[in-house]
mmCIF file of C-alpha atoms in Angstrom:
data_model
loop_
_atom_site.group_PDB
_atom_site.id
_atom_site.type_symbol
_atom_site.label_atom_id
_atom_site.label_comp_id
_atom_site.label_asym_id
_atom_site.label_seq_id
_atom_site.Cartn_x
_atom_site.Cartn_y
_atom_site.Cartn_z
ATOM 1 C CA MET A 22 6.427 -25.089 -9.974
ATOM 2 C CA ARG A 23 9.486 -24.286 -7.853
ATOM 3 C CA ILE A 24 9.891 -25.615 -4.314
ATOM 4 C CA LEU A 25 12.547 -24.770 -1.714
ATOM 5 C CA ILE A 26 13.463 -27.178 1.105
ATOM 6 C CA ILE A 27 15.250 -25.673 4.137
ATOM 7 C CA ASP A 28 16.521 -28.372 6.524
ATOM 8 C CA ASP A 29 19.806 -28.969 8.318
ATOM 9 C CA GLU A 30 19.475 -32.759 7.940
ATOM 10 C CA ARG A 31 21.000 -33.827 4.618
ATOM 11 C CA ALA A 32 19.025 -37.090 4.571
ATOM 12 C CA ILE A 33 15.681 -35.246 4.739
ATOM 13 C CA ARG A 34 16.767 -32.658 2.174
ATOM 14 C CA ASN A 35 17.877 -35.350 -0.260
ATOM 15 C CA SER A 36 14.977 -37.759 0.205
ATOM 16 C CA LEU A 37 12.260 -35.078 0.066
ATOM 17 C CA GLY A 38 14.008 -33.399 -2.852
ATOM 18 C CA GLU A 39 14.225 -36.644 -4.843
ATOM 19 C CA ILE A 40 10.582 -37.491 -4.185
ATOM 20 C CA LEU A 41 9.349 -34.063 -5.317
ATOM 21 C CA THR A 42 11.670 -34.047 -8.331
ATOM 22 C CA ASP A 43 10.232 -37.424 -9.385
ATOM 23 C CA GLU A 44 6.773 -35.848 -9.108
ATOM 24 C CA GLY A 45 7.816 -33.233 -11.663
ATOM 25 C CA TYR A 46 8.614 -30.269 -9.398
ATOM 26 C CA ALA A 47 11.712 -28.060 -9.674
ATOM 27 C CA VAL A 48 13.385 -28.369 -6.264
ATOM 28 C CA ASP A 49 16.175 -26.413 -4.554
ATOM 29 C CA THR A 50 17.577 -27.172 -1.110
ATOM 30 C CA ALA A 51 19.274 -25.125 1.615
ATOM 31 C CA GLU A 52 21.197 -26.513 4.600
ATOM 32 C CA ASN A 53 20.242 -23.695 7.014
ATOM 33 C CA GLY A 54 17.928 -20.741 7.479
ATOM 34 C CA THR A 55 20.419 -18.084 6.378
ATOM 35 C CA VAL A 56 21.119 -19.790 3.054
ATOM 36 C CA GLY A 57 17.405 -20.456 2.584
ATOM 37 C CA LEU A 58 16.503 -16.789 3.029
ATOM 38 C CA GLU A 59 19.200 -15.755 0.544
ATOM 39 C CA MET A 60 17.799 -18.198 -2.021
ATOM 40 C CA ALA A 61 14.201 -17.075 -1.371
ATOM 41 C CA ALA A 62 15.265 -13.439 -1.897
ATOM 42 C CA LYS A 63 16.861 -14.215 -5.276
ATOM 43 C CA ASP A 64 14.321 -16.652 -6.752
ATOM 44 C CA HIS A 65 10.554 -17.066 -6.696
ATOM 45 C CA TYR A 66 9.210 -20.207 -4.996
ATOM 46 C CA GLU A 67 5.562 -21.235 -4.796
ATOM 47 C CA VAL A 68 6.139 -23.493 -1.758
ATOM 48 C CA ILE A 69 8.858 -23.438 0.917
ATOM 49 C CA PHE A 70 9.323 -26.404 3.285
ATOM 50 C CA CYS A 71 11.187 -25.319 6.426
ATOM 51 C CA ASP A 72 12.327 -27.396 9.392
ATOM 52 C CA ILE A 73 11.527 -25.872 12.772
ATOM 53 C CA LYS A 74 14.584 -27.028 14.736
ATOM 54 C CA MET A 75 17.812 -25.950 13.085
ATOM 55 C CA PRO A 76 21.106 -24.678 14.557
ATOM 56 C CA GLY A 77 21.695 -20.941 14.277
ATOM 57 C CA MET A 78 18.541 -19.501 12.738
ATOM 58 C CA ASP A 79 15.576 -21.770 13.486
ATOM 59 C CA GLY A 80 12.468 -22.212 11.367
ATOM 60 C CA THR A 81 10.423 -19.737 13.381
ATOM 61 C CA GLU A 82 12.925 -16.959 12.633
ATOM 62 C CA VAL A 83 12.948 -17.923 8.950
ATOM 63 C CA LEU A 84 9.147 -17.697 8.873
ATOM 64 C CA ASP A 85 9.162 -14.291 10.611
ATOM 65 C CA THR A 86 11.653 -12.935 8.072
ATOM 66 C CA LEU A 87 9.746 -14.323 5.087
ATOM 67 C CA GLN A 88 6.500 -12.814 6.397
ATOM 68 C CA ALA A 89 8.169 -9.442 7.017
ATOM 69 C CA GLU A 90 9.465 -9.452 3.440
ATOM 70 C CA GLY A 91 5.948 -10.141 2.140
ATOM 71 C CA THR A 92 6.610 -13.510 0.511
ATOM 72 C CA ASP A 93 3.970 -14.944 -1.825
ATOM 73 C CA ALA A 94 5.193 -18.482 -1.139
ATOM 74 C CA ALA A 95 3.195 -20.894 1.002
ATOM 75 C CA VAL A 96 5.506 -21.779 3.917
ATOM 76 C CA VAL A 97 5.085 -25.323 5.239
ATOM 77 C CA MET A 98 6.826 -26.112 8.532
ATOM 78 C CA ILE A 99 8.420 -29.529 9.120
ATOM 79 C CA SER A 100 7.976 -30.523 12.753
ATOM 80 C CA GLY A 101 9.187 -33.288 15.019
ATOM 81 C CA HIS A 102 6.866 -34.759 17.641
ATOM 82 C CA GLY A 103 8.046 -32.283 20.269
ATOM 83 C CA ASP A 104 7.568 -29.310 17.951
ATOM 84 C CA ILE A 105 3.788 -29.531 17.504
ATOM 85 C CA SER A 106 2.952 -26.576 19.764
ATOM 86 C CA THR A 107 5.607 -24.502 18.005
ATOM 87 C CA ALA A 108 4.187 -25.552 14.634
ATOM 88 C CA VAL A 109 0.728 -24.389 15.700
ATOM 89 C CA ASP A 110 2.232 -21.034 16.732
ATOM 90 C CA CYS A 111 3.803 -20.830 13.258
ATOM 91 C CA ILE A 112 0.369 -21.280 11.681
ATOM 92 C CA LYS A 113 -0.853 -18.313 13.737
ATOM 93 C CA LYS A 114 2.111 -16.314 12.423
ATOM 94 C CA GLY A 115 1.224 -17.024 8.809
ATOM 95 C CA ALA A 116 2.639 -20.465 7.909
ATOM 96 C CA PHE A 117 0.378 -22.332 5.488
ATOM 97 C CA ASP A 118 0.619 -25.739 7.209
ATOM 98 C CA PHE A 119 2.935 -28.081 9.073
ATOM 99 C CA ILE A 120 3.934 -31.676 8.353
ATOM 100 C CA GLN A 121 5.028 -34.003 11.124
ATOM 101 C CA LYS A 122 8.021 -36.338 10.875
ATOM 102 C CA PRO A 123 8.349 -39.025 9.624
ATOM 103 C CA LEU A 124 7.259 -37.445 6.324
ATOM 104 C CA ASP A 125 4.343 -39.041 4.476
ATOM 105 C CA LEU A 126 4.341 -38.739 0.661
ATOM 106 C CA ASN A 127 0.547 -38.480 0.250
ATOM 107 C CA ARG A 128 0.343 -35.813 2.972
ATOM 108 C CA ILE A 129 3.122 -33.828 1.283
ATOM 109 C CA LEU A 130 1.484 -33.957 -2.162
ATOM 110 C CA ILE A 131 -1.927 -32.916 -0.799
ATOM 111 C CA THR A 132 -0.301 -30.021 1.064
ATOM 112 C CA ILE A 133 1.485 -28.857 -2.100
ATOM 113 C CA LYS A 134 -1.763 -28.967 -4.099
ATOM 114 C CA ASN A 135 -3.622 -26.951 -1.448
ATOM 115 C CA ALA A 136 -0.735 -24.505 -1.188
ATOM 116 C CA THR A 137 -0.642 -23.863 -4.942
ATOM 117 C CA ASP A 138 -4.398 -23.274 -4.955
ATOM 118 C CA LYS A 139 -3.912 -20.724 -2.176
ATOM 119 C CA THR A 140 -1.024 -18.880 -3.852
ATOM 120 C CA ALA A 141 -2.965 -18.757 -7.140
ATOM 121 C CA LEU A 142 -5.927 -17.206 -5.304
ATOM 122 C CA VAL A 143 -3.658 -14.626 -3.644
ATOM 123 C CA LYS A 144 -2.193 -13.648 -7.041
ATOM 124 C CA GLU A 145 -5.647 -13.407 -8.625
ATOM 125 C CA THR A 146 -6.884 -11.215 -5.768
ATOM 126 C CA ARG A 147 -3.869 -8.940 -6.137
ATOM 127 C CA ILE A 148 -4.466 -8.606 -9.891
ATOM 128 C CA LEU A 149 -8.140 -7.773 -9.316
ATOM 129 C CA LYS A 150 -7.162 -5.148 -6.737
ATOM 130 C CA LYS A 151 -4.769 -3.552 -9.182
ATOM 131 C CA LYS A 152 -7.461 -3.466 -11.868
ATOM 132 C CA ALA A 153 -10.019 -2.019 -9.456
ATOM 133 C CA TYR A 154 -7.798 0.821 -8.350
ATOM 134 C CA GLY A 155 -6.711 1.525 -11.908
ATOM 135 C CA GLN A 156 -10.340 1.817 -12.975
ATOM 136 C CA GLN A 157 -11.127 4.369 -10.258
ATOM 137 C CA MET A 158 -8.702 6.762 -11.923
ATOM 138 C CA ILE A 159 -11.268 7.948 -14.423
ATOM 139 C CA GLY A 160 -10.069 9.484 -17.669
ATOM 140 C CA GLU A 161 -8.579 8.691 -21.046
ATOM 141 C CA SER A 162 -6.737 11.979 -21.636
ATOM 142 C CA GLU A 163 -3.044 12.089 -22.422
ATOM 143 C CA ALA A 164 -2.384 13.586 -18.970
ATOM 144 C CA MET A 165 -4.099 10.658 -17.214
ATOM 145 C CA GLY A 166 -2.221 8.213 -19.413
ATOM 146 C CA ARG A 167 1.063 9.693 -18.174
ATOM 147 C CA ILE A 168 -0.074 9.378 -14.539
ATOM 148 C CA ARG A 169 -1.014 5.715 -15.000
ATOM 149 C CA GLU A 170 2.305 5.007 -16.690
ATOM 150 C CA MET A 171 4.201 6.625 -13.805
ATOM 151 C CA ILE A 172 2.238 4.639 -11.233
ATOM 152 C CA SER A 173 2.850 1.330 -13.034
ATOM 153 C CA LYS A 174 6.603 2.014 -13.153
ATOM 154 C CA VAL A 175 6.987 3.294 -9.602
ATOM 155 C CA ALA A 176 4.498 1.222 -7.559
ATOM 156 C CA ALA A 177 6.579 -1.966 -7.366
ATOM 157 C CA THR A 178 9.687 -0.105 -6.182
ATOM 158 C CA GLU A 179 10.516 1.164 -2.703
ATOM 159 C CA ALA A 180 11.157 4.704 -3.985
ATOM 160 C CA ARG A 181 9.623 7.562 -2.038
ATOM 161 C CA VAL A 182 7.108 9.579 -4.042
ATOM 162 C CA LEU A 183 6.091 13.225 -3.807
ATOM 163 C CA ILE A 184 2.688 13.916 -5.365
ATOM 164 C CA MET A 185 2.092 17.522 -6.367
ATOM 165 C CA GLY A 186 -1.136 19.123 -7.494
ATOM 166 C CA ALA A 187 -3.912 21.532 -6.584
ATOM 167 C CA ASN A 188 -6.660 20.685 -4.111
ATOM 168 C CA GLY A 189 -9.292 18.325 -5.488
ATOM 169 C CA THR A 190 -7.164 16.820 -8.262
ATOM 170 C CA GLY A 191 -7.043 13.331 -6.763
ATOM 171 C CA LYS A 192 -3.630 13.146 -5.085
ATOM 172 C CA GLU A 193 -5.030 10.736 -2.476
ATOM 173 C CA LEU A 194 -6.160 8.346 -5.206
ATOM 174 C CA VAL A 195 -2.687 8.331 -6.759
ATOM 175 C CA ALA A 196 -1.157 7.535 -3.360
ATOM 176 C CA ARG A 197 -3.571 4.682 -2.683
ATOM 177 C CA SER A 198 -3.033 3.280 -6.174
ATOM 178 C CA LEU A 199 0.732 3.265 -5.558
ATOM 179 C CA HIS A 200 0.154 1.257 -2.368
ATOM 180 C CA GLU A 201 -2.374 -1.180 -3.812
ATOM 181 C CA MET A 202 -0.158 -1.944 -6.813
ATOM 182 C CA SER A 203 2.947 -2.432 -4.647
ATOM 183 C CA ASP A 204 4.324 -5.475 -2.862
ATOM 184 C CA ARG A 205 3.156 -3.857 0.383
ATOM 185 C CA SER A 206 -0.519 -4.020 -0.619
ATOM 186 C CA SER A 207 -1.380 -6.628 2.034
ATOM 187 C CA MET A 208 0.143 -4.457 4.777
ATOM 188 C CA PRO A 209 -1.312 -1.291 6.398
ATOM 189 C CA TYR A 210 -2.005 1.891 4.440
ATOM 190 C CA ILE A 211 -2.162 4.840 6.826
ATOM 191 C CA GLU A 212 -3.196 8.364 5.821
ATOM 192 C CA VAL A 213 -2.297 11.528 7.737
ATOM 193 C CA ASN A 214 -3.612 14.976 6.811
ATOM 194 C CA CYS A 215 -0.814 17.157 8.171
ATOM 195 C CA ALA A 216 -2.895 20.329 7.719
ATOM 196 C CA ALA A 217 -5.723 19.001 9.900
ATOM 197 C CA ILE A 218 -3.596 18.230 12.971
ATOM 198 C CA PRO A 219 -2.623 21.096 15.349
ATOM 199 C CA SER A 220 1.138 21.731 15.318
ATOM 200 C CA GLU A 221 1.434 20.857 19.029
ATOM 201 C CA LEU A 222 -0.069 17.406 18.401
ATOM 202 C CA ILE A 223 1.576 16.435 15.096
ATOM 203 C CA GLU A 224 4.637 14.807 16.715
ATOM 204 C CA SER A 225 2.490 12.682 19.021
ATOM 205 C CA GLU A 226 0.246 11.727 16.079
ATOM 206 C CA LEU A 227 3.158 10.691 13.860
ATOM 207 C CA PHE A 228 5.585 9.177 16.358
ATOM 208 C CA GLY A 229 3.364 8.211 19.283
ATOM 209 C CA HIS A 230 3.809 9.011 22.976
ATOM 210 C CA GLU A 231 4.375 7.296 26.302
ATOM 211 C CA LYS A 232 1.899 7.393 29.162
ATOM 212 C CA GLY A 233 2.392 10.533 31.237
ATOM 213 C CA SER A 234 4.588 12.288 28.656
ATOM 214 C CA PHE A 235 2.173 15.239 28.729
ATOM 215 C CA THR A 236 -1.008 16.193 30.585
ATOM 216 C CA SER A 237 -3.547 14.339 28.431
ATOM 217 C CA ALA A 238 -1.308 11.313 27.741
ATOM 218 C CA VAL A 239 -3.283 8.875 29.895
ATOM 219 C CA LYS A 240 -1.953 5.797 28.079
ATOM 220 C CA GLN A 241 0.733 4.759 25.623
ATOM 221 C CA HIS A 242 -0.078 5.625 21.994
ATOM 222 C CA LYS A 243 1.464 4.200 18.831
ATOM 223 C CA GLY A 244 1.985 6.856 16.170
ATOM 224 C CA LYS A 245 1.156 6.638 12.492
ATOM 225 C CA PHE A 246 4.677 5.515 11.552
ATOM 226 C CA GLU A 247 4.391 2.477 13.860
ATOM 227 C CA GLN A 248 0.855 1.752 12.684
ATOM 228 C CA ALA A 249 2.108 1.718 9.079
ATOM 229 C CA ASP A 250 5.067 -0.600 9.824
ATOM 230 C CA GLY A 251 5.570 -2.925 6.852
ATOM 231 C CA GLY A 252 3.190 -0.871 4.732
ATOM 232 C CA THR A 253 2.742 2.651 3.405
ATOM 233 C CA LEU A 254 2.359 6.006 5.177
ATOM 234 C CA PHE A 255 0.698 8.768 3.148
ATOM 235 C CA LEU A 256 1.579 12.239 4.451
ATOM 236 C CA ASP A 257 -0.992 14.514 2.807
ATOM 237 C CA GLU A 258 -0.433 18.298 2.780
ATOM 238 C CA ILE A 259 3.120 17.849 4.071
ATOM 239 C CA GLY A 260 3.836 21.473 3.207
ATOM 240 C CA ASP A 261 1.808 22.446 6.303
ATOM 241 C CA MET A 262 3.971 20.405 8.706
ATOM 242 C CA SER A 263 5.949 22.303 11.362
ATOM 243 C CA LEU A 264 9.730 22.514 11.047
ATOM 244 C CA ALA A 265 10.173 20.561 14.307
ATOM 245 C CA ALA A 266 8.070 17.671 12.985
ATOM 246 C CA GLN A 267 9.886 17.848 9.639
ATOM 247 C CA ALA A 268 13.202 17.272 11.438
ATOM 248 C CA LYS A 269 11.843 14.125 13.095
ATOM 249 C CA VAL A 270 10.366 12.812 9.850
ATOM 250 C CA LEU A 271 13.776 13.336 8.230
ATOM 251 C CA ARG A 272 15.419 11.251 10.956
ATOM 252 C CA VAL A 273 12.967 8.381 10.396
ATOM 253 C CA LEU A 274 13.637 8.454 6.648
ATOM 254 C CA GLN A 275 17.406 8.456 7.226
ATOM 255 C CA GLU A 276 17.677 5.941 10.077
ATOM 256 C CA HIS A 277 14.430 3.923 9.783
ATOM 257 C CA LYS A 278 13.780 4.380 13.485
ATOM 258 C CA LEU A 279 11.891 6.734 15.778
ATOM 259 C CA SER A 280 11.319 7.497 19.421
ATOM 260 C CA ARG A 281 7.936 8.229 20.929
ATOM 261 C CA VAL A 282 7.284 11.542 22.694
ATOM 262 C CA GLY A 283 8.448 11.098 26.281
ATOM 263 C CA SER A 284 10.819 8.219 25.479
ATOM 264 C CA ASP A 285 14.461 7.930 24.449
ATOM 265 C CA LYS A 286 14.069 4.323 23.253
ATOM 266 C CA ASP A 287 14.516 3.806 19.514
ATOM 267 C CA ILE A 288 11.889 1.790 17.614
ATOM 268 C CA GLU A 289 12.766 0.438 14.178
ATOM 269 C CA VAL A 290 10.149 0.858 11.450
ATOM 270 C CA ASN A 291 9.920 -0.312 7.851
ATOM 271 C CA VAL A 292 7.631 2.176 6.113
ATOM 272 C CA ARG A 293 7.337 3.466 2.579
ATOM 273 C CA VAL A 294 6.501 7.165 2.720
ATOM 274 C CA ILE A 295 4.398 8.854 0.054
ATOM 275 C CA ALA A 296 3.864 12.584 0.501
ATOM 276 C CA ALA A 297 1.565 15.080 -1.199
ATOM 277 C CA THR A 298 1.239 18.839 -1.256
ATOM 278 C CA ASN A 299 -0.609 21.621 -3.028
ATOM 279 C CA LYS A 300 2.202 24.070 -2.237
ATOM 280 C CA ASP A 301 5.300 25.026 -4.190
ATOM 281 C CA LEU A 302 7.865 23.434 -1.880
ATOM 282 C CA VAL A 303 10.796 25.092 -3.640
ATOM 283 C CA LYS A 304 9.263 28.475 -2.737
ATOM 284 C CA GLU A 305 8.506 27.219 0.791
ATOM 285 C CA ILE A 306 12.198 26.278 1.142
ATOM 286 C CA ALA A 307 13.258 29.754 -0.002
ATOM 287 C CA ASP A 308 10.852 31.306 2.531
ATOM 288 C CA GLY A 309 12.287 29.150 5.333
ATOM 289 C CA ASN A 310 9.092 27.125 5.836
ATOM 290 C CA PHE A 311 10.304 23.757 4.561
ATOM 291 C CA ARG A 312 13.550 21.830 4.991
ATOM 292 C CA GLU A 313 15.501 21.397 1.777
ATOM 293 C CA ASP A 314 17.058 18.103 2.962
ATOM 294 C CA LEU A 315 13.590 16.667 3.669
ATOM 295 C CA TYR A 316 12.389 17.799 0.248
ATOM 296 C CA HIS A 317 15.210 15.882 -1.458
ATOM 297 C CA ARG A 318 14.492 12.792 0.684
ATOM 298 C CA LEU A 319 10.803 12.823 -0.265
ATOM 299 C CA SER A 320 11.112 13.685 -3.953
ATOM 300 C CA VAL A 321 12.930 10.630 -5.314
ATOM 301 C CA ILE A 322 9.985 10.401 -7.717
ATOM 302 C CA VAL A 323 7.724 13.405 -8.356
ATOM 303 C CA ILE A 324 4.247 12.860 -9.794
ATOM 304 C CA LYS A 325 2.382 15.996 -10.861
ATOM 305 C CA VAL A 326 -1.379 15.465 -10.940
ATOM 306 C CA PRO A 327 -3.027 17.615 -13.641
ATOM 307 C CA SER A 328 -5.839 20.020 -12.849
ATOM 308 C CA LEU A 329 -9.273 19.325 -14.312
ATOM 309 C CA ASP A 330 -8.807 22.305 -16.639
ATOM 310 C CA GLU A 331 -5.781 20.502 -18.089
ATOM 311 C CA ARG A 332 -7.854 17.426 -18.945
ATOM 312 C CA LYS A 333 -11.318 18.690 -19.842
ATOM 313 C CA SER A 334 -11.753 15.863 -22.355
ATOM 314 C CA ASP A 335 -12.216 13.579 -19.309
ATOM 315 C CA ILE A 336 -15.261 15.508 -18.037
ATOM 316 C CA PRO A 337 -17.898 13.337 -19.836
ATOM 317 C CA LEU A 338 -16.368 10.158 -18.335
ATOM 318 C CA LEU A 339 -16.130 11.737 -14.885
ATOM 319 C CA VAL A 340 -19.736 12.943 -15.027
ATOM 320 C CA ASP A 341 -20.917 9.471 -16.010
ATOM 321 C CA TYR A 342 -18.916 7.919 -13.173
ATOM 322 C CA PHE A 343 -20.252 10.368 -10.583
ATOM 323 C CA VAL A 344 -23.834 9.909 -11.776
ATOM 324 C CA ASP A 345 -23.567 6.152 -11.208
ATOM 325 C CA GLN A 346 -21.864 6.637 -7.840
ATOM 326 C CA ILE A 347 -24.232 9.295 -6.474
ATOM 327 C CA CYS A 348 -27.437 7.639 -7.711
ATOM 328 C CA GLN A 349 -26.383 4.347 -6.164
ATOM 329 C CA GLU A 350 -25.420 5.949 -2.830
ATOM 330 C CA SER A 351 -28.644 8.010 -2.708
ATOM 331 C CA ALA A 352 -30.920 5.255 -4.068
ATOM 332 C CA MET A 353 -32.271 7.649 -6.713
ATOM 333 C CA PRO A 354 -33.176 6.709 -10.299
ATOM 334 C CA ARG A 355 -30.295 7.193 -12.689
ATOM 335 C CA LYS A 356 -30.424 10.471 -14.621
ATOM 336 C CA GLY A 357 -28.714 11.430 -17.845
ATOM 337 C CA PHE A 358 -26.944 14.592 -19.045
ATOM 338 C CA SER A 359 -27.728 16.153 -22.408
ATOM 339 C CA ALA A 360 -24.840 16.782 -24.835
ATOM 340 C CA ASP A 361 -25.172 20.563 -24.534
ATOM 341 C CA ALA A 362 -25.117 20.291 -20.719
ATOM 342 C CA ILE A 363 -21.826 18.398 -20.960
ATOM 343 C CA GLU A 364 -20.423 21.042 -23.321
ATOM 344 C CA LEU A 365 -21.270 23.792 -20.834
ATOM 345 C CA LEU A 366 -19.508 21.852 -18.070
ATOM 346 C CA LYS A 367 -16.456 21.464 -20.313
ATOM 347 C CA ALA A 368 -16.432 25.206 -20.953
ATOM 348 C CA LYS A 369 -16.404 26.059 -17.238
ATOM 349 C CA THR A 370 -13.214 26.875 -15.294
ATOM 350 C CA TRP A 371 -12.783 24.345 -12.497
ATOM 351 C CA THR A 372 -10.804 25.955 -9.678
ATOM 352 C CA GLY A 373 -11.903 23.153 -7.329
ATOM 353 C CA ASN A 374 -10.981 20.456 -9.853
ATOM 354 C CA VAL A 375 -12.526 16.959 -9.728
ATOM 355 C CA ARG A 376 -13.892 17.502 -6.230
ATOM 356 C CA GLU A 377 -15.821 20.562 -7.411
ATOM 357 C CA LEU A 378 -17.141 18.666 -10.442
ATOM 358 C CA ARG A 379 -18.515 15.909 -8.212
ATOM 359 C CA ASN A 380 -20.321 18.464 -6.039
ATOM 360 C CA VAL A 381 -21.792 20.124 -9.132
ATOM 361 C CA VAL A 382 -23.005 16.775 -10.529
ATOM 362 C CA GLU A 383 -24.659 15.959 -7.196
ATOM 363 C CA ARG A 384 -26.367 19.383 -7.119
ATOM 364 C CA LEU A 385 -27.671 18.954 -10.675
ATOM 365 C CA LEU A 386 -28.979 15.451 -9.939
ATOM 366 C CA ILE A 387 -30.921 16.785 -6.952
ATOM 367 C CA LEU A 388 -32.285 19.962 -8.551
ATOM 368 C CA GLY A 389 -32.587 19.016 -12.240
ATOM 369 C CA GLY A 390 -35.120 16.920 -14.126
ATOM 370 C CA ASN A 391 -34.819 13.361 -15.436
ATOM 371 C CA ILE A 392 -32.409 14.672 -18.067
ATOM 372 C CA ILE A 393 -29.949 17.355 -16.956
ATOM 373 C CA THR A 394 -30.109 20.098 -19.604
ATOM 374 C CA ALA A 395 -27.961 23.085 -20.494
ATOM 375 C CA GLN A 396 -30.580 25.278 -18.798
ATOM 376 C CA ASP A 397 -30.147 23.288 -15.568
ATOM 377 C CA VAL A 398 -26.403 23.953 -15.764
ATOM 378 C CA ARG A 399 -27.029 27.693 -16.278
ATOM 379 C CA ASN A 400 -29.507 27.785 -13.392
ATOM 380 C CA TYR A 401 -27.557 25.813 -10.767
ATOM 381 C CA VAL A 402 -23.848 26.055 -11.578
#
């Protein structure tokens, strides 16, 4: 286990470092908050001890920065007698614990043990989340294998992703999987359907507005970009966004700041943007409906989600998944599908993709017998 000690007092750094080294831990030390943050950015530490009162950057600022960067380390604040109230505030901000001076060896060792248990639980939870979201992407076809491979490579990066595919293919699931498998998974995930918001309201919805900025603005409103700060913003159907809103989105991507409607004050935001569309954006650019510079900003990575017709071998697995899901939601006895019923479903053309298949499965479960037969498919599909 690696431990980092951030303290401006050399005596405390040395004595605590020697004690923990003797206990078998790998220990690094930093003489101030700036150096400590640089070390924490380069190496992985399970536990970070940080003094509250330090010249320059104090411990509270160090904690804020570590939390903003999404550290996995358990941060333990070192407090003097007069720093207790500040230490309690640090706990509210996300510090794991605080230890009061003079330092007590038994207290330190117990804190480290509890901290390692906590970090192990966080890692296990993250792994389980990744597995859960991976399993929801049903299918073993070559096309689905390529999608999973892309997600696993891209998720941990900060690269912007443009997801392309027809309606009902599961673009939203790809976006959520990218978030859940990223380092931002503990932060907000905000979805916006650009096609569902009237063009006159899209700017207020994305960037927020100040009270009184227009007739119905009865109070201040934080937009989706602010709500997603530190996390991920999923802009679905971005091809339907107005050119005016596109220009403002471009500014946020370039400058990492925005201004609410009715305000000239800049607000900094740290958001990873994932966009999706069912349109051919290159054609939309040629027709003057989409900004080429925004397209290049969004399409650092392009993931093309295959249609259901391109992965018909996945239909038996999808049917089985939907049967379980629908029967559980509707509290109905589980029904099966005959082999010839499945073959008829595989032979069908699915213009509505996976979404259409789910609706068809639900219809057959309601109208068919205990076993869904080929005749049921002919009658109801």
